[in-house]
PDB file of C-alpha atoms and ligand atoms in Angstrom:
ATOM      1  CA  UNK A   1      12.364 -35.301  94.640  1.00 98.00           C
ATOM      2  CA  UNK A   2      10.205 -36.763  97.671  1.00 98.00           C
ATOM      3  CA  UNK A   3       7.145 -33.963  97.697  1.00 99.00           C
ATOM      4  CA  UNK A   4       3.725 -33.965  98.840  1.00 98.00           C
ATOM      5  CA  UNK A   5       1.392 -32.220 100.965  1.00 98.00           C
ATOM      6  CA  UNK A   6      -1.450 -32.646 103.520  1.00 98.00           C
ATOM      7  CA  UNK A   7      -4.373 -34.458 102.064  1.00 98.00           C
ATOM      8  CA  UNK A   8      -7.781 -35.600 104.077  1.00 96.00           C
ATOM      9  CA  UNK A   9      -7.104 -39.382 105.538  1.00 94.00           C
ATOM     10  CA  UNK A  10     -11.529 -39.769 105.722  1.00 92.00           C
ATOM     11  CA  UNK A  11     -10.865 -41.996 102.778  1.00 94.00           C
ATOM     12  CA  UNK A  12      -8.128 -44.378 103.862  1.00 96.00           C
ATOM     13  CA  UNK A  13      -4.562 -45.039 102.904  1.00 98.00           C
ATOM     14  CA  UNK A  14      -5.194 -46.215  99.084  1.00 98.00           C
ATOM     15  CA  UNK A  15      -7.580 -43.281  98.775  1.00 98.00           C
ATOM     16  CA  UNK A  16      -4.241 -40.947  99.869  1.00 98.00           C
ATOM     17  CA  UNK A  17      -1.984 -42.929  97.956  1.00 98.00           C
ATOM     18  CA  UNK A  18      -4.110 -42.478  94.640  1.00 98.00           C
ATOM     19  CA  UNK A  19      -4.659 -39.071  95.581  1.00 98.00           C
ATOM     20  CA  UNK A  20      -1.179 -37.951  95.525  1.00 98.00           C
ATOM     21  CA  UNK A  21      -0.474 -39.730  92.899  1.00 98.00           C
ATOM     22  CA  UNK A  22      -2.576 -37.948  90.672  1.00 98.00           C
ATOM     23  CA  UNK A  23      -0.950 -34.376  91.864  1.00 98.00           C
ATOM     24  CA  UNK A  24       2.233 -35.836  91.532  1.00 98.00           C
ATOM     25  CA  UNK A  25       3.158 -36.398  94.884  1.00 99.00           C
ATOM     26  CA  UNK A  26       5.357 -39.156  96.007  1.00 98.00           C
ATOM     27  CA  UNK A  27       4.779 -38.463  99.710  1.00 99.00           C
ATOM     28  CA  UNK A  28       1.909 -36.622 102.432  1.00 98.00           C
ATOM     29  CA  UNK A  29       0.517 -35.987 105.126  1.00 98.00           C
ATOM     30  CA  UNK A  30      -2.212 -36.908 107.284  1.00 97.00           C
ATOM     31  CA  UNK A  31      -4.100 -36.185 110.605  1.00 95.00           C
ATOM     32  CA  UNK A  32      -4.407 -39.804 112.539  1.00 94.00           C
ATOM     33  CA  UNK A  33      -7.840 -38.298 113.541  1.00 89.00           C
ATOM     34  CA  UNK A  34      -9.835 -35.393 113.607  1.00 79.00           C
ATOM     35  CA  UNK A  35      -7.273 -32.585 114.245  1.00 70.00           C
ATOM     36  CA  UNK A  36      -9.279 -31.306 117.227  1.00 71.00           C
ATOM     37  CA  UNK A  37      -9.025 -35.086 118.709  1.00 66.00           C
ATOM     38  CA  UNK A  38     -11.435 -37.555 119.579  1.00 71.00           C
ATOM     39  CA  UNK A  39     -11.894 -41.561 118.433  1.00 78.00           C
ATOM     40  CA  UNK A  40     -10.005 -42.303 115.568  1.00 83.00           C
ATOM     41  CA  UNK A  41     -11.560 -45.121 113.023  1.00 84.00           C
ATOM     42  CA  UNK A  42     -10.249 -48.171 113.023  1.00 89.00           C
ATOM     43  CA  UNK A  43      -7.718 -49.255 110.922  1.00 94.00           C
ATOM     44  CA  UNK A  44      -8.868 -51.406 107.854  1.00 97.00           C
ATOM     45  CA  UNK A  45      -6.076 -54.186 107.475  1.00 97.00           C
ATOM     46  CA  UNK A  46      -6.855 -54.618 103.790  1.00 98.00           C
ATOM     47  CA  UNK A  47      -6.381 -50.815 102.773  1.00 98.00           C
ATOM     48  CA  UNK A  48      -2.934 -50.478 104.964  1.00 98.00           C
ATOM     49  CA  UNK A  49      -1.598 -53.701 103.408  1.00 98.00           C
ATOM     50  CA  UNK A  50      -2.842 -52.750  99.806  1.00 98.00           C
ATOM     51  CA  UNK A  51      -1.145 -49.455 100.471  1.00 98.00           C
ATOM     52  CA  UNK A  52       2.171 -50.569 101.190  1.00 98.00           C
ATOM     53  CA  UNK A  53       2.266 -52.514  97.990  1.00 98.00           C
ATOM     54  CA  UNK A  54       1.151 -49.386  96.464  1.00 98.00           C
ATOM     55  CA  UNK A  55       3.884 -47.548  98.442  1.00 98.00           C
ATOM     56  CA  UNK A  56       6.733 -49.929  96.614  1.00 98.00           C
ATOM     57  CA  UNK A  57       5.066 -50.090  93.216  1.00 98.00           C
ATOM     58  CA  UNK A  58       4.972 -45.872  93.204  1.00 98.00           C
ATOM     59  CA  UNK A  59       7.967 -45.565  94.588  1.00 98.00           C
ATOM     60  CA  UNK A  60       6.586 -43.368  97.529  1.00 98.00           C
ATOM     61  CA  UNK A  61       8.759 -41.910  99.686  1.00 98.00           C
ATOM     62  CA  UNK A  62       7.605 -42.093 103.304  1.00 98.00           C
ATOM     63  CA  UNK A  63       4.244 -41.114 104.630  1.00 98.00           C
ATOM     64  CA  UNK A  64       3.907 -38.331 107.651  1.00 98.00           C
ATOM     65  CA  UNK A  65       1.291 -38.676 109.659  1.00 98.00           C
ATOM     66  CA  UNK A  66       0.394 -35.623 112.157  1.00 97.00           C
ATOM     67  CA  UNK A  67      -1.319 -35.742 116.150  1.00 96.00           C
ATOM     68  CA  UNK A  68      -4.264 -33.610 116.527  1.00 93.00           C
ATOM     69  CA  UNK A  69      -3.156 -29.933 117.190  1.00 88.00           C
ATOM     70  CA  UNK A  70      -5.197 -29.956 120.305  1.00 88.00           C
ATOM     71  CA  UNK A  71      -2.846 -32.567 121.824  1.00 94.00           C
ATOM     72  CA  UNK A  72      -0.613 -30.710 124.948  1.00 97.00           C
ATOM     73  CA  UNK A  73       1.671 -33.667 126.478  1.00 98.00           C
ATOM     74  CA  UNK A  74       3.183 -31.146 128.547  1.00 98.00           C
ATOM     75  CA  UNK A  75      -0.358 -29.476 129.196  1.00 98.00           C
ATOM     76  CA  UNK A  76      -1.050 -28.259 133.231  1.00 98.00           C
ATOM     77  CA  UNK A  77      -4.060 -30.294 133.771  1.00 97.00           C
ATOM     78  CA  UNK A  78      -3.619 -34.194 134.323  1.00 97.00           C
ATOM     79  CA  UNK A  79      -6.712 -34.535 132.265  1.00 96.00           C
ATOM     80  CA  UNK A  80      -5.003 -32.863 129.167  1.00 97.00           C
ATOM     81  CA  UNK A  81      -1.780 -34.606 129.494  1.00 97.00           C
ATOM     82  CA  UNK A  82      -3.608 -38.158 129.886  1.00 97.00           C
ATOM     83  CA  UNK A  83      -5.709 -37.259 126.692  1.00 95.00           C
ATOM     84  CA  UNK A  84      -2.245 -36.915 124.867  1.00 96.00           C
ATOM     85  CA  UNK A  85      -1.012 -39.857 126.093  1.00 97.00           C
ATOM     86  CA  UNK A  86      -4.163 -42.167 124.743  1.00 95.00           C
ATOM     87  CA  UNK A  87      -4.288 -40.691 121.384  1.00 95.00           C
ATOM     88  CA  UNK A  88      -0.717 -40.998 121.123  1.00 97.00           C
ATOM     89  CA  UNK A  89      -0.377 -44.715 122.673  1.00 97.00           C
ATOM     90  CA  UNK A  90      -2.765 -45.164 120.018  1.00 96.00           C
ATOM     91  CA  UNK A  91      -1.219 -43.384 117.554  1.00 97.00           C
ATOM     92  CA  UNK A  92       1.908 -45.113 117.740  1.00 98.00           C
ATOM     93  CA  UNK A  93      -0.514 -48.727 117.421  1.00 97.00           C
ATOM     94  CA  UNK A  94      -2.006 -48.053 114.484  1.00 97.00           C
ATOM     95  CA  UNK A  95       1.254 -46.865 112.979  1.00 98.00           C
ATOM     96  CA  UNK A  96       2.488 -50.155 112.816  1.00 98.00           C
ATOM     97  CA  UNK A  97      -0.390 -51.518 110.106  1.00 98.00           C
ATOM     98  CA  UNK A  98       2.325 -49.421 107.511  1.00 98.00           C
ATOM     99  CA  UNK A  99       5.799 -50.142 109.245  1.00 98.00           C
ATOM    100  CA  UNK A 100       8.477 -47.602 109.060  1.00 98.00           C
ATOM    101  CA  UNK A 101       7.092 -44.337 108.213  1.00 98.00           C
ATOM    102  CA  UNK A 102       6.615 -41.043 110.105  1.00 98.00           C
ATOM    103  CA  UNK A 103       4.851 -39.488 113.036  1.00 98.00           C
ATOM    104  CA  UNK A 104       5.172 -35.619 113.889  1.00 98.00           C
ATOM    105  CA  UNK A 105       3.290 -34.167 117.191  1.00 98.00           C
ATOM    106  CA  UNK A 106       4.046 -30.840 118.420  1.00 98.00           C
ATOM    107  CA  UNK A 107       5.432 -30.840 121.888  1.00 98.00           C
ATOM    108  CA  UNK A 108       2.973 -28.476 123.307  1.00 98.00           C
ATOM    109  CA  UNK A 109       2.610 -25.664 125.026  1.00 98.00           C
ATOM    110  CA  UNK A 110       4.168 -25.609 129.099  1.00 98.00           C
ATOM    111  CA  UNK A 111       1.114 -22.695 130.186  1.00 98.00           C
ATOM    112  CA  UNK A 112       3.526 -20.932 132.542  1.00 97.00           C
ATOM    113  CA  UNK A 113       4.639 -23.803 134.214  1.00 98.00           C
ATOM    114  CA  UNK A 114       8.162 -22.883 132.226  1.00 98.00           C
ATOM    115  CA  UNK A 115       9.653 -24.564 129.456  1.00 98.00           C
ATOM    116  CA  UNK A 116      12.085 -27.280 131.783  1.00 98.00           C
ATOM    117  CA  UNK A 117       8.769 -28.157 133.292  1.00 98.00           C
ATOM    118  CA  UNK A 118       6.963 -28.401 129.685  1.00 98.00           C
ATOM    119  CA  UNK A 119      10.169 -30.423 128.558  1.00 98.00           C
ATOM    120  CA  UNK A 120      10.304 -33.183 131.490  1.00 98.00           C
ATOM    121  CA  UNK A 121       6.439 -33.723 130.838  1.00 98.00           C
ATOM    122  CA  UNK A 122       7.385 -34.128 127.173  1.00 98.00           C
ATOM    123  CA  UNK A 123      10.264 -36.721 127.745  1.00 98.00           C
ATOM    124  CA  UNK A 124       8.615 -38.021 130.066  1.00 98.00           C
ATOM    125  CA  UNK A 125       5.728 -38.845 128.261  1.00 98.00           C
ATOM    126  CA  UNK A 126       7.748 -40.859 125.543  1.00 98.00           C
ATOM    127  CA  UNK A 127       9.507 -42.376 127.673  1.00 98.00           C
ATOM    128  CA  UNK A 128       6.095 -43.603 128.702  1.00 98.00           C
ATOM    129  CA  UNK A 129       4.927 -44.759 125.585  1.00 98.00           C
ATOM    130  CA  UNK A 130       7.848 -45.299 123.101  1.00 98.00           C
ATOM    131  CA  UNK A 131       8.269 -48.971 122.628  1.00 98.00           C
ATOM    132  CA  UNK A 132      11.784 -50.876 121.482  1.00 98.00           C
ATOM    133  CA  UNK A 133       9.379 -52.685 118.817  1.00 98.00           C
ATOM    134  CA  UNK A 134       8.091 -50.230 117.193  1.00 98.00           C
ATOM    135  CA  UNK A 135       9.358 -49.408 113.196  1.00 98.00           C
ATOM    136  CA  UNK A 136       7.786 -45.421 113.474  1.00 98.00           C
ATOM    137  CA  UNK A 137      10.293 -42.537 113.593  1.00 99.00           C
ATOM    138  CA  UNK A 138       8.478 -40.011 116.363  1.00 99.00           C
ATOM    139  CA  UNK A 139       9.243 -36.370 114.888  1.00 99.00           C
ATOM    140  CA  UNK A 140       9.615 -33.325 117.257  1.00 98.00           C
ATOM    141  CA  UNK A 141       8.402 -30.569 115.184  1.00 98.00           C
ATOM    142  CA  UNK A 142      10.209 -27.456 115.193  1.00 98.00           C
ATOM    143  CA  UNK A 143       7.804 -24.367 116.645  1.00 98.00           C
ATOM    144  CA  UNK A 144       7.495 -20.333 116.250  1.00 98.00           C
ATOM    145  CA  UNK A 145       7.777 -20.105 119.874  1.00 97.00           C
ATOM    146  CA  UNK A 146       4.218 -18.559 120.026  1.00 97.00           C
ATOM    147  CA  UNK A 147       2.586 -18.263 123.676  1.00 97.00           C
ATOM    148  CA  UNK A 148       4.486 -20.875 125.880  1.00 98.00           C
ATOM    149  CA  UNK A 149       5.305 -23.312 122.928  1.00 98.00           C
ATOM    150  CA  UNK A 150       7.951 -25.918 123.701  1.00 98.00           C
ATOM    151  CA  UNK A 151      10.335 -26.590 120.917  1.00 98.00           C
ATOM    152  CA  UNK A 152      10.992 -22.237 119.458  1.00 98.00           C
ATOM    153  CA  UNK A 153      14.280 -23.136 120.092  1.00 98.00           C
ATOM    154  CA  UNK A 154      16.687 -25.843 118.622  1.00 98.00           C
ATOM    155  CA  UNK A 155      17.911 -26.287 122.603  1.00 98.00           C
ATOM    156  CA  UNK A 156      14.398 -27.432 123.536  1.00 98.00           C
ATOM    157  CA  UNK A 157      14.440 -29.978 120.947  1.00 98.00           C
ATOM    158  CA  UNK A 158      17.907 -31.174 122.182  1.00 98.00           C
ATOM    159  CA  UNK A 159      16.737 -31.659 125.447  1.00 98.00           C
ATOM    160  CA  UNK A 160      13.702 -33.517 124.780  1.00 98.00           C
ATOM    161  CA  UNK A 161      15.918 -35.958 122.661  1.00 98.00           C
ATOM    162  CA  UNK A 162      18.262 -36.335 125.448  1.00 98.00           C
ATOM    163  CA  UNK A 163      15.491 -36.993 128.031  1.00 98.00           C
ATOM    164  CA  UNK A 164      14.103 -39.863 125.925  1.00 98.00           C
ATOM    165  CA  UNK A 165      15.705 -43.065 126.796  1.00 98.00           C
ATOM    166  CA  UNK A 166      14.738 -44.902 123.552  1.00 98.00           C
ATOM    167  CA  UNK A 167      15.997 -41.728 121.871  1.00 98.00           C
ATOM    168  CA  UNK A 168      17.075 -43.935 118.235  1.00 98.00           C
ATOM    169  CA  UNK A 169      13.414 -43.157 117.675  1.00 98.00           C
ATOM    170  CA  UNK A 170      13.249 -39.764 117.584  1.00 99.00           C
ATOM    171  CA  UNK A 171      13.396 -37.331 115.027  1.00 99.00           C
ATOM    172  CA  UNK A 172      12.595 -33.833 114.125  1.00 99.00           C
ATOM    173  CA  UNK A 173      10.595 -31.910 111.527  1.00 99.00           C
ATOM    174  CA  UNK A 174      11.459 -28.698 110.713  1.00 99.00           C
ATOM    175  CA  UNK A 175       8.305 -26.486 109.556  1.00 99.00           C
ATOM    176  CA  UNK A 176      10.002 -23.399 107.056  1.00 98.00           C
ATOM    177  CA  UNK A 177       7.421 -21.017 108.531  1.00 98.00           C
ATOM    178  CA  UNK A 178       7.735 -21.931 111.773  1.00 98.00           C
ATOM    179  CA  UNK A 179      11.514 -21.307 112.093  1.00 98.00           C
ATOM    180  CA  UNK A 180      11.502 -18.486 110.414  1.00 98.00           C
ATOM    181  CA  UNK A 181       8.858 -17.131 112.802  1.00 98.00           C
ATOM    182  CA  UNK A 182      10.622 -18.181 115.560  1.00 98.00           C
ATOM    183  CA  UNK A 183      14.166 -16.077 114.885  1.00 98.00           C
ATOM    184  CA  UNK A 184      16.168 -18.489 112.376  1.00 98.00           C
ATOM    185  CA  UNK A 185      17.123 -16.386 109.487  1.00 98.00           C
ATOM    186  CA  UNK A 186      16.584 -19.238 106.671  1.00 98.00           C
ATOM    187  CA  UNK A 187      15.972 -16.469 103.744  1.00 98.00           C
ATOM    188  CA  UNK A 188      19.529 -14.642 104.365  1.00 98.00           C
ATOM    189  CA  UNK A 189      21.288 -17.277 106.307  1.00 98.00           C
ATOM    190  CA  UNK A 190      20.247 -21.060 105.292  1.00 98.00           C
ATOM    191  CA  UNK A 191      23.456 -22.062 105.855  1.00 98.00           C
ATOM    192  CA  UNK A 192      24.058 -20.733 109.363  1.00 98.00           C
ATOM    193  CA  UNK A 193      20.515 -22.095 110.451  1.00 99.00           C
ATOM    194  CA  UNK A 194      21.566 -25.317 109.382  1.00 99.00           C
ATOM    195  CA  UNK A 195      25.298 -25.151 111.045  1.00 98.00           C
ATOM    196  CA  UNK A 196      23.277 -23.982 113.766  1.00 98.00           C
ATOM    197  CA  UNK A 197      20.694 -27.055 113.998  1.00 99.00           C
ATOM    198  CA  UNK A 198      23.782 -29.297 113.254  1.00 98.00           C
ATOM    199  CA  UNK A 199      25.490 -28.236 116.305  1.00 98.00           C
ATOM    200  CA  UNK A 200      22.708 -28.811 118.624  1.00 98.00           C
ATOM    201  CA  UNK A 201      20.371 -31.445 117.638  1.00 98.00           C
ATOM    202  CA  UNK A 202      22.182 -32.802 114.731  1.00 98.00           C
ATOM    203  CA  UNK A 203      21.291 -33.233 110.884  1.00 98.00           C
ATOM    204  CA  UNK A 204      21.006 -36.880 111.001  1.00 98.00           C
ATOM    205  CA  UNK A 205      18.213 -36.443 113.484  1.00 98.00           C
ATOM    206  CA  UNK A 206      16.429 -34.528 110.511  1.00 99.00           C
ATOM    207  CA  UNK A 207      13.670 -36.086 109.030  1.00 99.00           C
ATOM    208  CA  UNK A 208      10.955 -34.034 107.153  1.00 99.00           C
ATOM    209  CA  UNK A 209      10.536 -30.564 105.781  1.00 99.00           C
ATOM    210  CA  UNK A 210       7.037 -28.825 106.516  1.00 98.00           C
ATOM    211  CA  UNK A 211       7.574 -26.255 103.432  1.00 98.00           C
ATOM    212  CA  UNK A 212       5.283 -23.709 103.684  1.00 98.00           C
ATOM    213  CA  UNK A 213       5.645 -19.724 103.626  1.00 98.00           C
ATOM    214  CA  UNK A 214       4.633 -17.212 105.791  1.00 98.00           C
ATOM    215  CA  UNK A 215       2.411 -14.556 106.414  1.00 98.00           C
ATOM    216  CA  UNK A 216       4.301 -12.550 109.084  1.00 98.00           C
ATOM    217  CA  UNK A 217       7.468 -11.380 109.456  1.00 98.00           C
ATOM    218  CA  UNK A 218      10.706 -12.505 110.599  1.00 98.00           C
ATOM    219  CA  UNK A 219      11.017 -13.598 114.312  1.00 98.00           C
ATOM    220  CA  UNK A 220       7.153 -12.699 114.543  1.00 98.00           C
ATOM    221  CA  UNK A 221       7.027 -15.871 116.955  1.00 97.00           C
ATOM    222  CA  UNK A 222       3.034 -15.822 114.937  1.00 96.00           C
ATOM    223  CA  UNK A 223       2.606 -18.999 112.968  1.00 97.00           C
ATOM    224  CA  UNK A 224       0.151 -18.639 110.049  1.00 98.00           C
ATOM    225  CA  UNK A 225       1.474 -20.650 106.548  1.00 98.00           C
ATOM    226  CA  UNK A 226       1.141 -18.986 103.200  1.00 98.00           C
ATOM    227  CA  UNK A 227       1.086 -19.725  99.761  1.00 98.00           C
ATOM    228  CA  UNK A 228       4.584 -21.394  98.093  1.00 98.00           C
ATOM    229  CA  UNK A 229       6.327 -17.795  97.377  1.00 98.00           C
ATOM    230  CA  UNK A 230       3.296 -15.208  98.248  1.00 98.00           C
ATOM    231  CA  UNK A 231       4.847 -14.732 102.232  1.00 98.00           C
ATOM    232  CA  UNK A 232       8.023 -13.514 103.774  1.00 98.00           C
ATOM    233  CA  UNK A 233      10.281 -16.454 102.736  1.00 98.00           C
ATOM    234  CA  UNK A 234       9.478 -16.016  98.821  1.00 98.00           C
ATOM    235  CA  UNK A 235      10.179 -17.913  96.300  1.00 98.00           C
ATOM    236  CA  UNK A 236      14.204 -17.382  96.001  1.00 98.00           C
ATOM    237  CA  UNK A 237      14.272 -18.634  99.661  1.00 98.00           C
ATOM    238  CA  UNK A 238      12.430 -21.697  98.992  1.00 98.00           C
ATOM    239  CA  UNK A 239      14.414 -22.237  95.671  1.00 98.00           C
ATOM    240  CA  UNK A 240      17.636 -22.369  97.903  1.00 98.00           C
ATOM    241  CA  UNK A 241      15.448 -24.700 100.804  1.00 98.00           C
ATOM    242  CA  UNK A 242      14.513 -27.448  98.303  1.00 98.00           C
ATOM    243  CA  UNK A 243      17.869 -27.521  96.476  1.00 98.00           C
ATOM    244  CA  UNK A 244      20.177 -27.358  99.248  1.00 98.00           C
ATOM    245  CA  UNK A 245      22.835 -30.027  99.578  1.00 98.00           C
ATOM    246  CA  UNK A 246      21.581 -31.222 103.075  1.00 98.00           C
ATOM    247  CA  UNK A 247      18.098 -30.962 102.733  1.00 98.00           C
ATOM    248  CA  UNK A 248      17.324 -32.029  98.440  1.00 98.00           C
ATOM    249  CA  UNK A 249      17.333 -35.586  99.237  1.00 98.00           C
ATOM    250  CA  UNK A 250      15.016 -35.188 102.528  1.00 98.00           C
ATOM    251  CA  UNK A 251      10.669 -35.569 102.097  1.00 99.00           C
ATOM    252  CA  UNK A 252       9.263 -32.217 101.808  1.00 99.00           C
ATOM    253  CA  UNK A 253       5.638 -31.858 102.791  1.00 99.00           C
ATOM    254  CA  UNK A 254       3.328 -28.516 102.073  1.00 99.00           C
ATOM    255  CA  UNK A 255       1.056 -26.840 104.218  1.00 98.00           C
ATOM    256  CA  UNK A 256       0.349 -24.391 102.396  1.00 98.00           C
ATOM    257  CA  UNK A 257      -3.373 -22.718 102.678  1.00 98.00           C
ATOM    258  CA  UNK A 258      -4.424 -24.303  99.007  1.00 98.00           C
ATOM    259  CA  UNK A 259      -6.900 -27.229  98.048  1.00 98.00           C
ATOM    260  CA  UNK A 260      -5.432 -30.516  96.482  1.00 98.00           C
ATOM    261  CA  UNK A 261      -5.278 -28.654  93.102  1.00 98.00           C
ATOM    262  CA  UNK A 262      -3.359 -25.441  94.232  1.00 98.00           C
ATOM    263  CA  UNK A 263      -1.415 -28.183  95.894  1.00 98.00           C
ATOM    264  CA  UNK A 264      -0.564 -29.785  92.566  1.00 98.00           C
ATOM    265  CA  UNK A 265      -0.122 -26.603  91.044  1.00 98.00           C
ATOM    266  CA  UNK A 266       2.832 -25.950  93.803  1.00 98.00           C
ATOM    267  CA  UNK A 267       4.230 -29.470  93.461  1.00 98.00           C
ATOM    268  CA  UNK A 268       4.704 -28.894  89.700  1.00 98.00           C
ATOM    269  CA  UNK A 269       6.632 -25.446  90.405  1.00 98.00           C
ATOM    270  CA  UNK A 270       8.875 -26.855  92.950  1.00 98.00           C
ATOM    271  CA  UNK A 271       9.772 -30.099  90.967  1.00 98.00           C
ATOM    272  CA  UNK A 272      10.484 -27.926  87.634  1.00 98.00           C
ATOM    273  CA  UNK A 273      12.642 -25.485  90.522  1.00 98.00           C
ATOM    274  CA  UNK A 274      14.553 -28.200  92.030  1.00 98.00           C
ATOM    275  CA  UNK A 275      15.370 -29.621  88.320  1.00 98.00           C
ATOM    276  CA  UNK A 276      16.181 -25.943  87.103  1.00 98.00           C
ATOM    277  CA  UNK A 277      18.564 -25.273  89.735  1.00 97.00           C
ATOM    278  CA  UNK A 278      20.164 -28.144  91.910  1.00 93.00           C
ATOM    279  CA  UNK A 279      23.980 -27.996  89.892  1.00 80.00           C
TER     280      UNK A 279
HETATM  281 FE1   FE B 301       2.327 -29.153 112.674  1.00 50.85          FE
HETATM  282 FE1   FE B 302       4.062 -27.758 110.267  1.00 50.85          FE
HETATM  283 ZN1   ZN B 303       2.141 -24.059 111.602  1.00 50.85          ZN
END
């Protein structure tokens, strides 16, 4: 089983890497710089390239790392989209000192300029800065729809993909909370969400699992992750997420409100889960 959760990247890649492995993790997540923006430190050659060795020799599954949260590329203001468009150009650099992972960004909020608008400034901005070099799978993360958020809806998603010209590198993420708080019945009716997300976007274009639960109800359209089985999913719910045919073999990644020990603590109850009931 491919699990990890977010851990703090002020340390490095090898500081991650050991990190997670001592939790038992074989993958995570990490903010490419502080999630409210701003310079990102430069990449130490040594640590990525001592990391991907580590990678092999632990038999990680792939790393995911996150945008900032303040990042809008289809924001109103020029000066907010050209502020996602430098982190991510940079971003998408950096990626490429450990080749052939992950990178999820939300696709922002439109802020009433309507979500076609929001979805040609989204396209349009990869199709700015997505390069046919590059080894990173770009991830589309699926929203709750709260506000004017671009990508509540598997449509959205769709139509950002088939906007992007270099489209091979996209991907999406789907967050458990987040769907669930945007309207897709994943406790009662996994297997009609994922028909569903088949016939729009596609499984194959699935890439990650955010697991987390939720605080709010059902098609709340709110956003706020809980604890692994203290929210509205439960624990059932998640049971069936983790050990479901299409999605068992796929990296799941926590964001759970915990510390690196509650994280552990979750990791060893999902593991002993997925063992206990996959057939
Ligand atoms: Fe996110
Ligand atoms: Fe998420
Ligand atoms: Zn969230």
């Amino acid at each position: 089983m491919l699990i990890g959760c977010h851990l703090s990247s002020s340390g490095g890649f090898m500081a991650m890497g050991k990190q997670a492995s001592s939790i038992d993790a074989n993958v995570f997540q990490f903010f490419t710089r502080n999630p409210r923006g701003g310079a990102a430190k430069e990449i130490d050659p040594k640590d990525a390239s001592d990391f991907c060795d580590y990678m092999k020799e632990h038999q990680f599954g792939k790393i995911l790392a996150h945008a900032p949260y303040t990042l809008n590329p289809c924001g109103k203001e020029a000066r907010v989209r050209d502020f996602a468009r430098l982190v991510m150009e940079d971003d998408f650099r950096r990626m490429e000192y450990v080749p052939h992972q992950l990178y999820n960004f939300h696709p922002g909020s439109h802020v009433g300029q309507g979500v076609e608008e929001g979805i040609r400034l989204i396209s349009g901005l990869l199709n700015e800065l997505l390069f046919p070099e590059m080894t990173t799978t770009v991830l589309l993360e699926t929203m709750s729809g709260k506000g004017s958020e671009v990508g509540g809806k598997f449509e959205e998603l769709r139509e950002i993909i088939d906007r992007t010209t270099l489209s091979d590198k996209l991907g999406v993420c789907l967050d458990t909370c987040h769907v669930h708080d945007a309207g897709y019945d994943i406790v009662n009716d996994l297997d009609g969400v994922l028909d569903e997300f088949d016939r729009v976007v596609g499984l194959s274009r699935l890439k990650a699992i955010h697991l987390n639960d939720s605080m709010n109800p059902f098609a709340s359209h709110k956003d706020r992750h809980e604890k692994i089985g203290a929210g509205s999913l439960g624990l059932e719910a998640i049971t069936r997420i983790i050990c479901h045919p299409k999605l068992k073999d796929l990296p799941f990644y926590l964001e759970t409100p915990q510390d690196v020990a509650g994280y552990g603590e979750e990791i060893a109850v999902l593991r002993r889960l997925q063992r206990e009931n996959l057939p």
